mmCIF file of C-alpha atoms and ligand atoms in Angstrom:
data_model
loop_
_atom_site.group_PDB
_atom_site.id
_atom_site.type_symbol
_atom_site.label_atom_id
_atom_site.label_comp_id
_atom_site.label_asym_id
_atom_site.label_seq_id
_atom_site.Cartn_x
_atom_site.Cartn_y
_atom_site.Cartn_z
ATOM 1 C CA MET A 1 0.039 0.108 0.249
ATOM 2 C CA SER A 2 1.223 3.410 -0.765
ATOM 3 C CA ALA A 3 1.134 4.559 2.927
ATOM 4 C CA HIS A 4 3.678 2.198 3.610
ATOM 5 C CA LEU A 5 5.347 3.331 1.057
ATOM 6 C CA ALA A 6 5.196 6.540 2.381
ATOM 7 C CA GLN A 7 6.182 5.679 5.415
ATOM 8 C CA TYR A 8 9.637 4.091 4.220
ATOM 9 C CA ALA A 9 9.698 7.814 2.743
ATOM 10 C CA GLY A 10 9.818 9.126 6.047
ATOM 11 C CA GLU A 11 6.698 10.387 6.305
ATOM 12 C CA PRO A 12 5.121 11.002 9.700
ATOM 13 C CA ALA A 13 3.182 8.505 11.319
ATOM 14 C CA PRO A 14 -0.926 8.993 11.937
ATOM 15 C CA LEU A 15 -2.157 10.677 14.537
ATOM 16 C CA GLU A 16 -3.471 8.531 17.731
ATOM 17 C CA PRO A 17 -7.287 10.032 17.534
ATOM 18 C CA GLY A 18 -7.133 10.410 21.195
ATOM 19 C CA THR A 19 -5.020 13.016 21.189
ATOM 20 C CA ALA A 20 -7.357 15.377 19.978
ATOM 21 C CA PRO A 21 -8.587 18.115 22.193
ATOM 22 C CA VAL A 22 -12.301 17.493 23.298
ATOM 23 C CA PRO A 23 -14.779 20.283 24.253
ATOM 24 C CA ARG A 24 -15.576 21.155 27.874
ATOM 25 C CA TYR A 25 -18.913 19.844 27.409
ATOM 26 C CA GLY A 26 -20.960 20.172 30.493
ATOM 27 C CA GLN A 27 -18.064 21.917 32.139
ATOM 28 C CA GLY A 28 -17.908 25.254 29.642
ATOM 29 C CA SER A 29 -19.076 24.861 26.072
ATOM 30 C CA LEU A 30 -21.266 26.895 23.906
ATOM 31 C CA ALA A 31 -24.094 24.543 25.035
ATOM 32 C CA ASP A 32 -24.057 25.132 28.640
ATOM 33 C CA LEU A 33 -24.042 29.082 28.146
ATOM 34 C CA LEU A 34 -27.971 29.485 28.024
ATOM 35 C CA PRO A 35 -28.716 26.589 30.439
ATOM 36 C CA ALA A 36 -26.730 28.680 32.792
ATOM 37 C CA ILE A 37 -27.790 31.906 32.724
ATOM 38 C CA THR A 38 -31.382 30.957 32.516
ATOM 39 C CA ALA A 39 -30.911 28.435 36.007
ATOM 40 C CA GLY A 40 -29.766 31.963 37.301
ATOM 41 C CA GLN A 41 -33.155 33.197 36.070
ATOM 42 C CA GLY A 42 -35.284 30.688 37.673
ATOM 43 C CA VAL A 43 -36.019 28.429 34.377
ATOM 44 C CA PRO A 44 -36.726 25.159 35.796
ATOM 45 C CA GLY A 45 -34.720 21.777 34.856
ATOM 46 C CA MET A 46 -31.271 23.780 33.072
ATOM 47 C CA ASP A 47 -28.813 21.195 34.298
ATOM 48 C CA THR A 48 -24.994 21.854 33.888
ATOM 49 C CA GLY A 49 -21.924 21.981 35.462
ATOM 50 C CA PHE A 50 -21.113 25.448 34.082
ATOM 51 C CA ALA A 51 -22.414 28.338 36.554
ATOM 52 C CA LEU A 52 -22.300 32.315 36.302
ATOM 53 C CA GLU A 53 -22.960 34.700 37.926
ATOM 54 C CA PRO A 54 -26.913 35.358 37.924
ATOM 55 C CA ALA A 55 -28.656 38.085 36.404
ATOM 56 C CA ASP A 56 -32.287 39.349 35.839
ATOM 57 C CA ARG A 57 -31.594 40.381 32.221
ATOM 58 C CA ALA A 58 -29.363 38.877 30.093
ATOM 59 C CA CYS A 59 -28.211 39.345 26.583
ATOM 60 C CA VAL A 60 -26.020 36.957 24.457
ATOM 61 C CA PHE A 61 -23.966 38.432 21.741
ATOM 62 C CA LEU A 62 -22.500 36.166 18.975
ATOM 63 C CA VAL A 63 -20.475 37.131 16.859
ATOM 64 C CA ASP A 64 -19.829 34.537 14.046
ATOM 65 C CA GLY A 65 -16.028 33.747 13.978
ATOM 66 C CA MET A 66 -14.644 35.444 16.369
ATOM 67 C CA GLY A 67 -12.129 32.915 17.949
ATOM 68 C CA TRP A 68 -10.652 33.701 21.163
ATOM 69 C CA GLU A 69 -6.758 33.157 20.186
ATOM 70 C CA ALA A 70 -7.546 35.899 17.324
ATOM 71 C CA LEU A 71 -9.778 38.140 19.560
ATOM 72 C CA ARG A 72 -6.316 37.889 21.810
ATOM 73 C CA ALA A 73 -3.782 38.619 19.145
ATOM 74 C CA HIS A 74 -5.695 42.022 18.129
ATOM 75 C CA PRO A 75 -5.600 44.130 20.819
ATOM 76 C CA GLN A 76 -4.973 47.446 18.964
ATOM 77 C CA GLU A 77 -8.417 46.489 16.382
ATOM 78 C CA ALA A 78 -10.768 45.537 19.400
ATOM 79 C CA PRO A 79 -9.800 47.301 22.359
ATOM 80 C CA PHE A 80 -13.132 47.464 24.002
ATOM 81 C CA LEU A 81 -13.264 43.386 23.801
ATOM 82 C CA ASN A 82 -9.748 42.931 25.055
ATOM 83 C CA SER A 83 -10.296 44.910 27.813
ATOM 84 C CA LEU A 84 -13.140 42.571 29.093
ATOM 85 C CA LEU A 85 -10.561 39.705 28.807
ATOM 86 C CA ALA A 86 -9.857 37.974 31.849
ATOM 87 C CA THR A 87 -11.385 40.693 34.716
ATOM 88 C CA SER A 88 -13.700 38.210 36.588
ATOM 89 C CA SER A 89 -13.346 35.816 38.498
ATOM 90 C CA ASN A 90 -16.166 33.774 38.020
ATOM 91 C CA GLY A 91 -15.364 32.153 34.363
ATOM 92 C CA THR A 92 -16.133 35.028 32.105
ATOM 93 C CA GLY A 93 -13.019 37.115 29.924
ATOM 94 C CA LEU A 94 -11.965 33.346 29.518
ATOM 95 C CA PRO A 95 -12.636 31.083 26.715
ATOM 96 C CA ILE A 96 -15.141 28.628 26.647
ATOM 97 C CA THR A 97 -14.888 25.885 23.775
ATOM 98 C CA SER A 98 -17.491 25.886 20.728
ATOM 99 C CA GLY A 99 -18.137 22.026 20.196
ATOM 100 C CA PHE A 100 -17.696 19.776 17.845
ATOM 101 C CA PRO A 101 -17.555 20.181 15.101
ATOM 102 C CA SER A 102 -16.374 24.328 15.621
ATOM 103 C CA THR A 103 -19.132 24.757 12.961
ATOM 104 C CA THR A 104 -21.721 27.288 12.924
ATOM 105 C CA ALA A 105 -25.136 25.373 12.256
ATOM 106 C CA THR A 106 -23.595 22.727 14.691
ATOM 107 C CA SER A 107 -22.611 25.681 17.490
ATOM 108 C CA LEU A 108 -26.246 27.895 16.819
ATOM 109 C CA ALA A 109 -28.276 24.767 17.781
ATOM 110 C CA SER A 110 -25.732 24.151 21.087
ATOM 111 C CA VAL A 111 -26.309 27.855 22.025
ATOM 112 C CA GLY A 112 -29.947 27.534 21.119
ATOM 113 C CA THR A 113 -30.846 24.066 22.372
ATOM 114 C CA GLY A 114 -28.512 24.002 25.312
ATOM 115 C CA LEU A 115 -27.696 20.213 24.149
ATOM 116 C CA THR A 116 -24.689 18.818 22.825
ATOM 117 C CA PRO A 117 -24.302 17.989 19.086
ATOM 118 C CA GLY A 118 -24.892 14.266 19.315
ATOM 119 C CA VAL A 119 -28.032 14.796 21.109
ATOM 120 C CA HIS A 120 -29.569 18.207 18.856
ATOM 121 C CA GLY A 121 -28.344 16.320 15.469
ATOM 122 C CA LEU A 122 -26.623 19.160 13.639
ATOM 123 C CA PRO A 123 -23.281 17.504 13.302
ATOM 124 C CA GLY A 124 -21.325 19.391 10.678
ATOM 125 C CA TYR A 125 -21.858 21.907 7.924
ATOM 126 C CA THR A 126 -22.861 18.906 5.445
ATOM 127 C CA ALA A 127 -24.091 15.676 7.119
ATOM 128 C CA LEU A 128 -25.652 12.397 5.805
ATOM 129 C CA ASP A 129 -29.637 12.102 5.605
ATOM 130 C CA PRO A 130 -29.773 8.402 6.550
ATOM 131 C CA HIS A 131 -33.410 8.329 5.067
ATOM 132 C CA THR A 132 -32.091 10.163 1.498
ATOM 133 C CA GLY A 133 -28.897 9.046 1.662
ATOM 134 C CA GLN A 134 -27.741 12.495 0.709
ATOM 135 C CA LEU A 135 -26.025 15.270 1.944
ATOM 136 C CA MET A 136 -27.815 17.889 3.868
ATOM 137 C CA ASN A 137 -26.654 21.531 4.268
ATOM 138 C CA GLN A 138 -27.575 21.998 8.003
ATOM 139 C CA LEU A 139 -26.936 25.955 7.161
ATOM 140 C CA ARG A 140 -29.037 26.541 4.519
ATOM 141 C CA TRP A 141 -31.330 23.499 5.230
ATOM 142 C CA ARG A 142 -30.579 22.076 1.694
ATOM 143 C CA PRO A 143 -32.469 19.594 0.526
ATOM 144 C CA TRP A 144 -35.478 20.939 2.723
ATOM 145 C CA THR A 145 -36.050 18.257 5.663
ATOM 146 C CA ASP A 146 -38.663 18.200 8.133
ATOM 147 C CA PRO A 147 -36.925 20.755 10.562
ATOM 148 C CA HIS A 148 -38.510 19.225 13.827
ATOM 149 C CA ALA A 149 -37.966 15.813 12.996
ATOM 150 C CA TRP A 150 -34.347 16.547 12.700
ATOM 151 C CA GLN A 151 -33.846 18.279 15.612
ATOM 152 C CA PRO A 152 -37.259 17.396 18.135
ATOM 153 C CA TYR A 153 -35.905 19.499 21.289
ATOM 154 C CA PRO A 154 -37.301 22.934 22.437
ATOM 155 C CA THR A 155 -34.867 25.381 22.489
ATOM 156 C CA VAL A 156 -33.912 26.849 25.603
ATOM 157 C CA PHE A 157 -35.475 30.281 24.464
ATOM 158 C CA GLN A 158 -38.703 28.330 24.300
ATOM 159 C CA ARG A 159 -38.410 26.961 27.605
ATOM 160 C CA ALA A 160 -37.755 30.839 29.044
ATOM 161 C CA ASP A 161 -40.488 32.007 27.501
ATOM 162 C CA ALA A 162 -42.575 29.579 28.671
ATOM 163 C CA ALA A 163 -41.589 30.427 32.415
ATOM 164 C CA GLY A 164 -42.331 34.214 32.354
ATOM 165 C CA ILE A 165 -38.974 35.250 31.131
ATOM 166 C CA ALA A 166 -39.190 38.261 28.498
ATOM 167 C CA THR A 167 -37.471 36.557 25.758
ATOM 168 C CA CYS A 168 -36.305 37.611 21.706
ATOM 169 C CA GLN A 169 -34.007 37.353 19.091
ATOM 170 C CA VAL A 170 -32.749 40.236 17.273
ATOM 171 C CA SER A 171 -31.087 39.499 13.949
ATOM 172 C CA ALA A 172 -31.172 39.971 10.465
ATOM 173 C CA PRO A 173 -34.854 40.079 9.171
ATOM 174 C CA HIS A 174 -33.952 37.478 6.385
ATOM 175 C CA PHE A 175 -33.051 34.989 9.356
ATOM 176 C CA GLU A 176 -36.561 35.062 11.018
ATOM 177 C CA GLN A 177 -38.083 32.075 8.885
ATOM 178 C CA THR A 178 -35.134 29.634 8.322
ATOM 179 C CA PRO A 179 -35.509 26.449 9.626
ATOM 180 C CA LEU A 180 -32.010 26.833 11.418
ATOM 181 C CA THR A 181 -33.826 29.502 13.469
ATOM 182 C CA LYS A 182 -37.004 27.314 14.387
ATOM 183 C CA ILE A 183 -35.386 24.799 15.536
ATOM 184 C CA ALA A 184 -32.373 26.246 17.055
ATOM 185 C CA LEU A 185 -33.226 29.869 17.714
ATOM 186 C CA SER A 186 -37.072 30.374 18.094
ATOM 187 C CA GLY A 187 -38.725 31.553 21.236
ATOM 188 C CA GLY A 188 -39.920 34.512 22.495
ATOM 189 C CA THR A 189 -40.419 37.028 19.909
ATOM 190 C CA PHE A 190 -38.242 37.507 16.608
ATOM 191 C CA HIS A 191 -37.142 41.233 16.061
ATOM 192 C CA GLY A 192 -35.346 41.695 12.346
ATOM 193 C CA ARG A 193 -32.951 44.419 11.696
ATOM 194 C CA LEU A 194 -31.157 45.375 8.856
ATOM 195 C CA SER A 195 -28.217 47.602 10.432
ATOM 196 C CA ALA A 196 -25.964 45.720 13.088
ATOM 197 C CA GLU A 197 -25.887 49.203 14.725
ATOM 198 C CA GLU A 198 -30.315 48.941 15.030
ATOM 199 C CA ARG A 199 -29.721 45.704 16.326
ATOM 200 C CA MET A 200 -27.518 46.760 19.332
ATOM 201 C CA ASP A 201 -29.664 49.465 20.487
ATOM 202 C CA LEU A 202 -32.882 47.278 19.997
ATOM 203 C CA ALA A 203 -31.166 44.500 21.963
ATOM 204 C CA ALA A 204 -30.671 47.079 24.908
ATOM 205 C CA GLU A 205 -33.971 48.318 24.770
ATOM 206 C CA ARG A 206 -35.743 44.932 24.899
ATOM 207 C CA LEU A 207 -33.742 43.964 27.816
ATOM 208 C CA SER A 208 -35.949 46.279 29.716
ATOM 209 C CA ALA A 209 -39.044 44.601 28.202
ATOM 210 C CA GLY A 210 -39.357 42.832 31.604
ATOM 211 C CA ASP A 211 -38.249 42.092 34.899
ATOM 212 C CA ARG A 212 -36.180 39.046 34.037
ATOM 213 C CA SER A 213 -35.545 39.234 30.336
ATOM 214 C CA LEU A 214 -33.007 37.056 27.674
ATOM 215 C CA VAL A 215 -32.068 38.695 24.526
ATOM 216 C CA TYR A 216 -30.171 37.069 21.779
ATOM 217 C CA THR A 217 -28.686 39.342 19.126
ATOM 218 C CA TYR A 218 -25.841 38.224 16.232
ATOM 219 C CA TYR A 219 -23.575 39.358 13.816
ATOM 220 C CA ALA A 220 -22.365 37.486 10.608
ATOM 221 C CA GLU A 221 -19.684 39.333 8.792
ATOM 222 C CA LEU A 222 -16.150 38.690 10.592
ATOM 223 C CA ASP A 223 -16.698 35.300 9.665
ATOM 224 C CA GLY A 224 -17.760 35.896 6.247
ATOM 225 C CA ASN A 225 -14.467 38.182 5.306
ATOM 226 C CA GLY A 226 -12.178 35.587 7.169
ATOM 227 C CA HIS A 227 -13.869 33.039 4.693
ATOM 228 C CA ARG A 228 -13.115 35.344 1.301
ATOM 229 C CA TYR A 229 -9.979 37.194 2.606
ATOM 230 C CA GLY A 230 -8.185 35.436 5.443
ATOM 231 C CA MET A 231 -8.027 36.734 8.567
ATOM 232 C CA ASP A 232 -4.462 38.491 7.802
ATOM 233 C CA SER A 233 -6.160 40.465 5.545
ATOM 234 C CA ASP A 234 -7.323 44.094 5.668
ATOM 235 C CA ALA A 235 -11.318 42.790 5.183
ATOM 236 C CA TRP A 236 -11.085 40.728 8.355
ATOM 237 C CA ARG A 237 -9.179 43.371 10.891
ATOM 238 C CA GLY A 238 -11.803 46.282 9.507
ATOM 239 C CA GLN A 239 -14.800 43.588 10.603
ATOM 240 C CA LEU A 240 -13.000 43.145 13.983
ATOM 241 C CA MET A 241 -12.519 46.887 14.484
ATOM 242 C CA TYR A 242 -16.757 47.136 13.648
ATOM 243 C CA VAL A 243 -17.671 44.427 16.084
ATOM 244 C CA ASP A 244 -15.529 45.978 18.399
ATOM 245 C CA ARG A 245 -17.754 49.064 18.232
ATOM 246 C CA LEU A 246 -20.932 47.356 18.035
ATOM 247 C CA ALA A 247 -19.962 45.684 21.088
ATOM 248 C CA GLN A 248 -19.262 48.553 23.191
ATOM 249 C CA ARG A 249 -22.741 50.616 21.864
ATOM 250 C CA LEU A 250 -24.682 47.730 23.268
ATOM 251 C CA ALA A 251 -22.722 47.568 26.283
ATOM 252 C CA GLU A 252 -22.924 51.304 26.894
ATOM 253 C CA GLN A 253 -26.880 51.134 26.581
ATOM 254 C CA LEU A 254 -27.399 47.901 29.274
ATOM 255 C CA PRO A 255 -30.096 48.884 31.658
ATOM 256 C CA PRO A 256 -29.578 48.087 35.570
ATOM 257 C CA ARG A 257 -29.428 44.448 36.491
ATOM 258 C CA SER A 258 -28.283 43.347 32.768
ATOM 259 C CA ALA A 259 -25.830 41.417 32.297
ATOM 260 C CA LEU A 260 -24.035 41.308 28.372
ATOM 261 C CA TYR A 261 -22.389 38.239 27.364
ATOM 262 C CA ILE A 262 -20.605 38.485 24.204
ATOM 263 C CA THR A 263 -19.042 35.003 22.611
ATOM 264 C CA ALA A 264 -19.118 33.247 19.118
ATOM 265 C CA ASP A 265 -19.298 30.228 17.705
ATOM 266 C CA HIS A 266 -15.979 29.134 16.605
ATOM 267 C CA GLY A 267 -12.603 30.709 15.725
ATOM 268 C CA MET A 268 -10.494 30.076 12.304
ATOM 269 C CA VAL A 269 -7.638 29.497 10.813
ATOM 270 C CA ASP A 270 -6.234 30.706 7.174
ATOM 271 C CA VAL A 271 -5.383 27.519 4.847
ATOM 272 C CA PRO A 272 -2.547 28.148 2.803
ATOM 273 C CA ASP A 273 -3.120 27.829 -1.009
ATOM 274 C CA THR A 274 -0.751 25.144 -1.601
ATOM 275 C CA PRO A 275 -1.085 21.544 -2.498
ATOM 276 C CA GLU A 276 0.733 20.472 1.077
ATOM 277 C CA ALA A 277 -2.002 22.573 2.457
ATOM 278 C CA ARG A 278 -4.990 21.371 0.614
ATOM 279 C CA PHE A 279 -6.057 17.799 0.081
ATOM 280 C CA ASP A 280 -8.374 17.798 -2.696
ATOM 281 C CA VAL A 281 -10.593 14.407 -2.127
ATOM 282 C CA ASP A 282 -11.619 15.375 -6.408
ATOM 283 C CA GLU A 283 -8.180 15.158 -7.262
ATOM 284 C CA ASP A 284 -6.559 12.382 -5.316
ATOM 285 C CA TRP A 285 -7.603 8.710 -5.814
ATOM 286 C CA GLU A 286 -6.849 7.248 -2.545
ATOM 287 C CA LEU A 287 -8.856 9.385 -0.774
ATOM 288 C CA SER A 288 -11.673 9.025 -2.885
ATOM 289 C CA ALA A 289 -11.785 5.090 -3.420
ATOM 290 C CA GLY A 290 -14.154 3.612 -1.166
ATOM 291 C CA LEU A 291 -16.143 7.004 -0.838
ATOM 292 C CA ALA A 292 -19.708 7.339 -1.345
ATOM 293 C CA GLN A 293 -20.338 10.826 0.321
ATOM 294 C CA LEU A 294 -18.228 13.450 1.545
ATOM 295 C CA GLY A 295 -19.930 15.495 3.894
ATOM 296 C CA GLY A 296 -18.527 18.135 7.052
ATOM 297 C CA GLU A 297 -16.359 20.969 5.445
ATOM 298 C CA GLY A 298 -12.449 21.368 4.556
ATOM 299 C CA ARG A 299 -11.340 21.499 8.592
ATOM 300 C CA MET A 300 -13.444 18.494 9.540
ATOM 301 C CA ARG A 301 -14.458 15.286 7.428
ATOM 302 C CA HIS A 302 -17.771 13.645 7.579
ATOM 303 C CA VAL A 303 -16.622 10.695 5.330
ATOM 304 C CA TYR A 304 -19.347 7.934 4.428
ATOM 305 C CA ALA A 305 -18.002 4.466 2.641
ATOM 306 C CA VAL A 306 -19.826 2.696 0.296
ATOM 307 C CA PRO A 307 -20.652 -0.873 1.498
ATOM 308 C CA GLY A 308 -18.138 -2.575 2.871
ATOM 309 C CA ALA A 309 -15.409 0.212 2.348
ATOM 310 C CA ALA A 310 -15.280 2.022 6.010
ATOM 311 C CA SER A 311 -12.120 -0.534 6.927
ATOM 312 C CA ASP A 312 -9.851 0.816 3.768
ATOM 313 C CA LEU A 313 -11.236 3.850 3.711
ATOM 314 C CA TYR A 314 -10.383 4.479 7.377
ATOM 315 C CA THR A 315 -6.738 3.079 6.838
ATOM 316 C CA VAL A 316 -6.472 5.131 3.581
ATOM 317 C CA TRP A 317 -7.241 8.459 5.126
ATOM 318 C CA ARG A 318 -5.247 8.023 8.333
ATOM 319 C CA GLU A 319 -2.253 7.288 6.405
ATOM 320 C CA VAL A 320 -2.306 9.654 3.117
ATOM 321 C CA LEU A 321 -3.444 12.668 6.274
ATOM 322 C CA ALA A 322 -0.929 11.477 8.632
ATOM 323 C CA ASP A 323 0.371 14.105 11.006
ATOM 324 C CA GLN A 324 -2.099 16.698 9.459
ATOM 325 C CA ALA A 325 -5.314 15.269 10.948
ATOM 326 C CA TRP A 326 -7.045 13.506 13.990
ATOM 327 C CA VAL A 327 -8.626 10.802 11.795
ATOM 328 C CA ALA A 328 -11.275 8.265 13.792
ATOM 329 C CA THR A 329 -13.814 5.460 13.157
ATOM 330 C CA ARG A 330 -17.051 6.824 14.032
ATOM 331 C CA GLU A 331 -16.706 4.282 17.275
ATOM 332 C CA GLU A 332 -14.054 5.862 18.368
ATOM 333 C CA ALA A 333 -15.228 9.446 17.946
ATOM 334 C CA LEU A 334 -18.249 8.627 19.890
ATOM 335 C CA ALA A 335 -15.877 6.741 22.380
ATOM 336 C CA LEU A 336 -13.761 9.717 22.430
ATOM 337 C CA GLY A 337 -16.865 11.896 23.442
ATOM 338 C CA TRP A 338 -16.073 14.588 20.408
ATOM 339 C CA PHE A 339 -20.096 14.613 19.682
ATOM 340 C CA GLY A 340 -20.707 15.231 23.742
ATOM 341 C CA PRO A 341 -20.670 12.418 26.612
ATOM 342 C CA THR A 342 -23.846 10.626 24.579
ATOM 343 C CA VAL A 343 -24.865 10.884 20.999
ATOM 344 C CA ASP A 344 -28.642 9.877 20.079
ATOM 345 C CA ASP A 345 -29.586 6.914 18.064
ATOM 346 C CA ARG A 346 -31.535 9.384 15.274
ATOM 347 C CA VAL A 347 -28.041 11.283 15.119
ATOM 348 C CA ARG A 348 -25.605 8.103 14.898
ATOM 349 C CA ALA A 349 -26.368 7.537 11.410
ATOM 350 C CA ARG A 350 -25.412 10.662 10.478
ATOM 351 C CA LEU A 351 -21.414 10.662 11.615
ATOM 352 C CA GLY A 352 -19.487 10.133 9.243
ATOM 353 C CA ASP A 353 -18.078 6.311 8.857
ATOM 354 C CA VAL A 354 -14.614 8.007 9.270
ATOM 355 C CA VAL A 355 -14.237 11.246 10.734
ATOM 356 C CA ALA A 356 -11.419 13.205 10.254
ATOM 357 C CA ALA A 357 -10.077 16.509 11.754
ATOM 358 C CA MET A 358 -7.873 18.471 10.413
ATOM 359 C CA THR A 359 -4.606 19.690 12.837
ATOM 360 C CA GLY A 360 -2.230 22.635 11.952
ATOM 361 C CA ASN A 361 -3.515 24.622 8.799
ATOM 362 C CA SER A 362 -4.412 22.233 6.256
ATOM 363 C CA ALA A 363 -8.182 21.364 4.842
ATOM 364 C CA VAL A 364 -9.445 18.399 3.196
ATOM 365 C CA ILE A 365 -11.076 19.985 -0.156
ATOM 366 C CA ALA A 366 -12.907 18.777 -2.803
ATOM 367 C CA THR A 367 -12.691 21.099 -5.862
ATOM 368 C CA GLU A 368 -15.309 19.533 -7.829
ATOM 369 C CA ARG A 369 -17.960 18.814 -5.450
ATOM 370 C CA GLU A 370 -17.469 22.027 -3.440
ATOM 371 C CA PRO A 371 -16.175 24.522 -6.107
ATOM 372 C CA ASN A 372 -17.238 27.570 -3.685
ATOM 373 C CA GLU A 373 -15.883 26.271 -0.133
ATOM 374 C CA SER A 374 -12.678 24.742 -1.639
ATOM 375 C CA ALA A 375 -11.904 28.459 -2.708
ATOM 376 C CA LEU A 376 -12.200 29.958 0.715
ATOM 377 C CA ILE A 377 -8.773 31.161 2.563
ATOM 378 C CA GLY A 378 -10.243 30.689 6.226
ATOM 379 C CA MET A 379 -11.910 27.534 7.002
ATOM 380 C CA HIS A 380 -12.636 26.304 10.638
ATOM 381 C CA GLY A 381 -14.624 22.880 11.603
ATOM 382 C CA SER A 382 -11.781 20.884 13.608
ATOM 383 C CA ALA A 383 -10.950 20.801 17.299
ATOM 384 C CA THR A 384 -7.563 22.782 16.661
ATOM 385 C CA SER A 385 -7.525 25.876 19.884
ATOM 386 C CA ALA A 386 -7.870 28.355 16.949
ATOM 387 C CA GLU A 387 -11.141 26.857 16.328
ATOM 388 C CA GLN A 388 -12.710 25.836 19.268
ATOM 389 C CA LEU A 389 -12.053 28.163 21.946
ATOM 390 C CA VAL A 390 -14.398 31.275 21.931
ATOM 391 C CA PRO A 391 -14.508 34.003 24.209
ATOM 392 C CA LEU A 392 -17.254 34.225 26.818
ATOM 393 C CA LEU A 393 -16.645 37.916 28.115
ATOM 394 C CA GLU A 394 -19.043 39.899 30.619
ATOM 395 C CA VAL A 395 -20.109 43.180 30.969
ATOM 396 C CA ARG A 396 -22.412 43.932 34.484
ATOM 397 C CA THR A 397 -24.275 46.574 35.255
HETATM 398 ZN ZN1 LIG B 1 -18.001 30.048 9.085
#
């Protein structure tokens, strides 16, 4: 086999999947954030090992793609946010983990449901629908799939609303009717505003809607610019400066008895445009042998095998990617807790026969299957600290 030849040539040995960092499920991951907040507001049944100081009024501002490491590396672009780092002794100002994989659909579902990926069942950017045998895009919800069959649990927002907390989301108008919003972020009222400044102003206003309130607001474009131009770009740095001003604008308008939490869904890495950093499945006969479907995204792949090929596929992916990825069988990934301590039966079959989480700054792209995604510079999805660690910053009044 070629892999043996590669090792004769002095190539590095495959990484053991057990050496991959596992998200801090139950102790400081995105799935713990809303349960911790709403437990402090008296919403019943919110059990988590992660505690936050109670606040009657709580606002979560989620910045798409703002990793902890990148934020810390840019104090000049983000002076306000950096001033909130590690200023508090109760677990804020420090990083939490996003969950696995570190991607928007998975993370927003973890935030909104308070459940781990293995339970809410959005296991990546794309994942296999076992009932159709097709890949489903979890962010764009294509092809359309019954949302409540896919994610049957109530959101924390719905539970907070039922408990009498004045609950709302303030986001861009087009998110109101998306399936992802319905199954992850709905509950209470939705307020669509086109401009991010208006969203900040309205989020602060809505905090006063009740004695106890829960407000969620979101900003997308730091991630979008990171994907298109890379984090080492003026466009990305300009976006970070803008996010810093937005956060300060919101913080300065908080009503009394409020806590503002600023966090993110994942970080990002820039993937060099070199053949060494970009493994192209559509050009590599070894990686594509026995491959039925390629899920996930460049930094984290669900690899679905044709019947009978899973074992060979695992061996080849491990040896081809070598020290560029943690490659696990589905059973190994489950046993290691990558998707959380428990995984629902309905979710298991959505996971790859092989799961490949990239290290360093390389990616498994697919220039024919995914021409647009394969051209991106910034990518995310894996278990590295650059992708997994997200800030949990706090402002209290
Ligand atoms: Zn993204």
